Amino acid sequence: MTATHTLHTERLSLAYGERTVVDNLDLTIPTGQITTIVGANACGKSTLLRAMSRLMAPTSGHVVLDGKELHRLPTKDVARTLGLLPQSPIAPEGIAVADLVGRGRHPHQKVFARWSAEDEAAVLAALDATDTVALADRAVDELSGGQRQRVWIAMALAQQTDLLFLDEPTTFLDVSHQIEVLDLLTDLNRQRGTTIVMVLHDLNLAARYADHLIAVAEGRLHAAGHPADVLTEATVREVFGLESQVMIDPTSGKPMMLPIGRHHARANDVTPIS
Amino acid sequence: MSVDVLAAGRTRRAVRRRGALATLVVLVVATFVVTLMVGQTFYPPGDVLRVIAGQTVPGASFTVGELRLPRAVLGVLAGVAFALGGVTFQTMLRNPLASPDIIGITHGASAAAVFAITVLAVSGAVISLVAVVAALATAMLIYVLSFKDGVVGTRLILIGIGIAAMLQSVVSYLLVRAATWDLPAAMRWITGSLNGATWSEVVTLSVAVAAFGALLLSHSRRLDLLQLGDDAASALGVRVERTRVTVIIAAVGLIAFATAATGPIAFVAFLSGPIAARLVGPTGSLLVPAALVGALLVLVADLAGQFAFGSRYPVGVVTGVLGAPYLVYLLIRTNRAGGSL
């Protein structure tokens, strides 16, 4: 797999019915890098991810994949290039891990085609990459939250796409599982050059794991670029309406945000609220 | 090593599935033959097989060939059609309660047929046509009423149950008003029955089963992917809305034609999928296993209805007795699980 696919949006606007959620947005996803999208609740970040993965048609503007308009490309072709793990996918009752991961092979299969050696190899590679080989025979509904999330990622990996989008892949996971999932995605990016785009809630994890950080506020692009340039006290104030201190994360050297609430701040450290 | 582990698990699941499918096929064939043998006159299997092979056997040729054979074949076809229609809805909406005989689609066919008989005074193929159109119209109505940013299972089920109740009261009203001589014909549209099965009904239903069944089978993997949720399915390259509309048309078509041929045989659509799921385990499509279970249910219930009791009951009465406890069980289970469907 060579990650040579390009994706950008041109004056993209998205709406649910009358309500405009994303307005006139231009952004470019850097190929072969990890991009994280952050923003307040209901700012349109998940909607943006859905539109960039062809789940939602723009009201105006375009999403452009490899120079072609995404929404005019055949669904199955797109699904061989671009995978998406939605926020809350549903596992059929009792399904075995190997069978669920096998469903990721659908875009590569013809209507009545039988299961091929290639499919088997892809499933095995996906289980291996997510460290879930030992779970292959278990029922998905018996697994812990962290294991289940790794299995869903394995399903997306079995799809063997060069672009992988994830909508809040760490939600509902405890902190060690969050790190585990993000480390796994970083491995994928470094070892295979998979372009990864994800929506994350946790600003500090978003900044740490991103090569490219996109901050969205009220459906508009607020800032995009290297995390050190994007995650600033001004950005946090303008995007989240929150006063904060941004400092260097001693572990990663990336920026790190500490919120300042109305309580608990020592007087001399408080940045005056303007 | 790990390739073997993967293959071994898949083989184990496949073996269970194949075993269950083979058992079902044997049971369906055996019940089918028994259905042809027993009746007022008993014919040994040899006579029955010769009639099926097209030879002339005195007595048996008429009784088996013209009376019992169309009845049994119609039973199989209706069982397959109801089961496929039911399991499609249950899979698509991820809910065993989402069966067409719970959410009002068969009720639409019944109500329209009873209306046609008692008010319009039509008969024969016209009634069937009216029933098919009404089933499709009811399905469309339920779909439209429950459509809001896509179709959500629970909303569709609740609206469907409401529509079913309304249509049932329409049927009751029509029956109260109906002329006495119309009642026997109308009753068939309330309780499914294989009585008076003819070869022409068999031909019509077999064409419908072949056409809609093939359409469903060609969509079986996409139908299974819909279970992952709309976003996940569409990310895997499934055109969600189009797939959904296609399988709904196929499923409603099957239900409508089966209802037109036999009347609504209670709970076959509702029971076949869950029974099949228990038998084959959670792997692969449920379409074929459910179809076999449906055929078996109808054949066994019809045999029981004819011979197990002092008087003869239509097949729908027997399946109704089988299905009702399961419905109660599901409702209790859902209630315990926290009240949502």
Coordinates of C-alpha atoms in Angstrom, one line a residue, chain B residues 12 45 60 70 81 83 103 120 125 132 152 191 225 242 246 251 256 280 288 303 306 313 336:
Chain B
R12 CA -16.3 -25.2 13.3
P45 CA -44.4 -43.9 0.2
A60 CA -53.6 -42.1 -5.5
P70 CA -50.8 -28.9 -4.4
A81 CA -42.2 -16.7 1.5
A83 CA -40.1 -16.8 6.5
I103 CA -46.1 -4.5 12.1
L120 CA -67.0 -5.0 -3.5
A125 CA -57.6 -13.4 -8.7
V132 CA -50.9 -7.6 -2.9
V152 CA -35.2 3.9 13.1
T191 CA -56.8 -17.2 9.6
L225 CA -24.0 -5.4 6.6
R242 CA -31.1 1.7 -2.1
T246 CA -34.8 -3.2 -2.6
A251 CA -39.8 -8.9 1.4
A256 CA -48.1 -10.2 -0.1
V280 CA -27.4 -22.4 12.7
V288 CA -31.9 -19.9 3.6
L303 CA -50.5 -31.8 9.6
Q306 CA -55.7 -31.7 10.1
Y313 CA -58.2 -26.6 12.2
R336 CA -37.0 -6.6 31.7

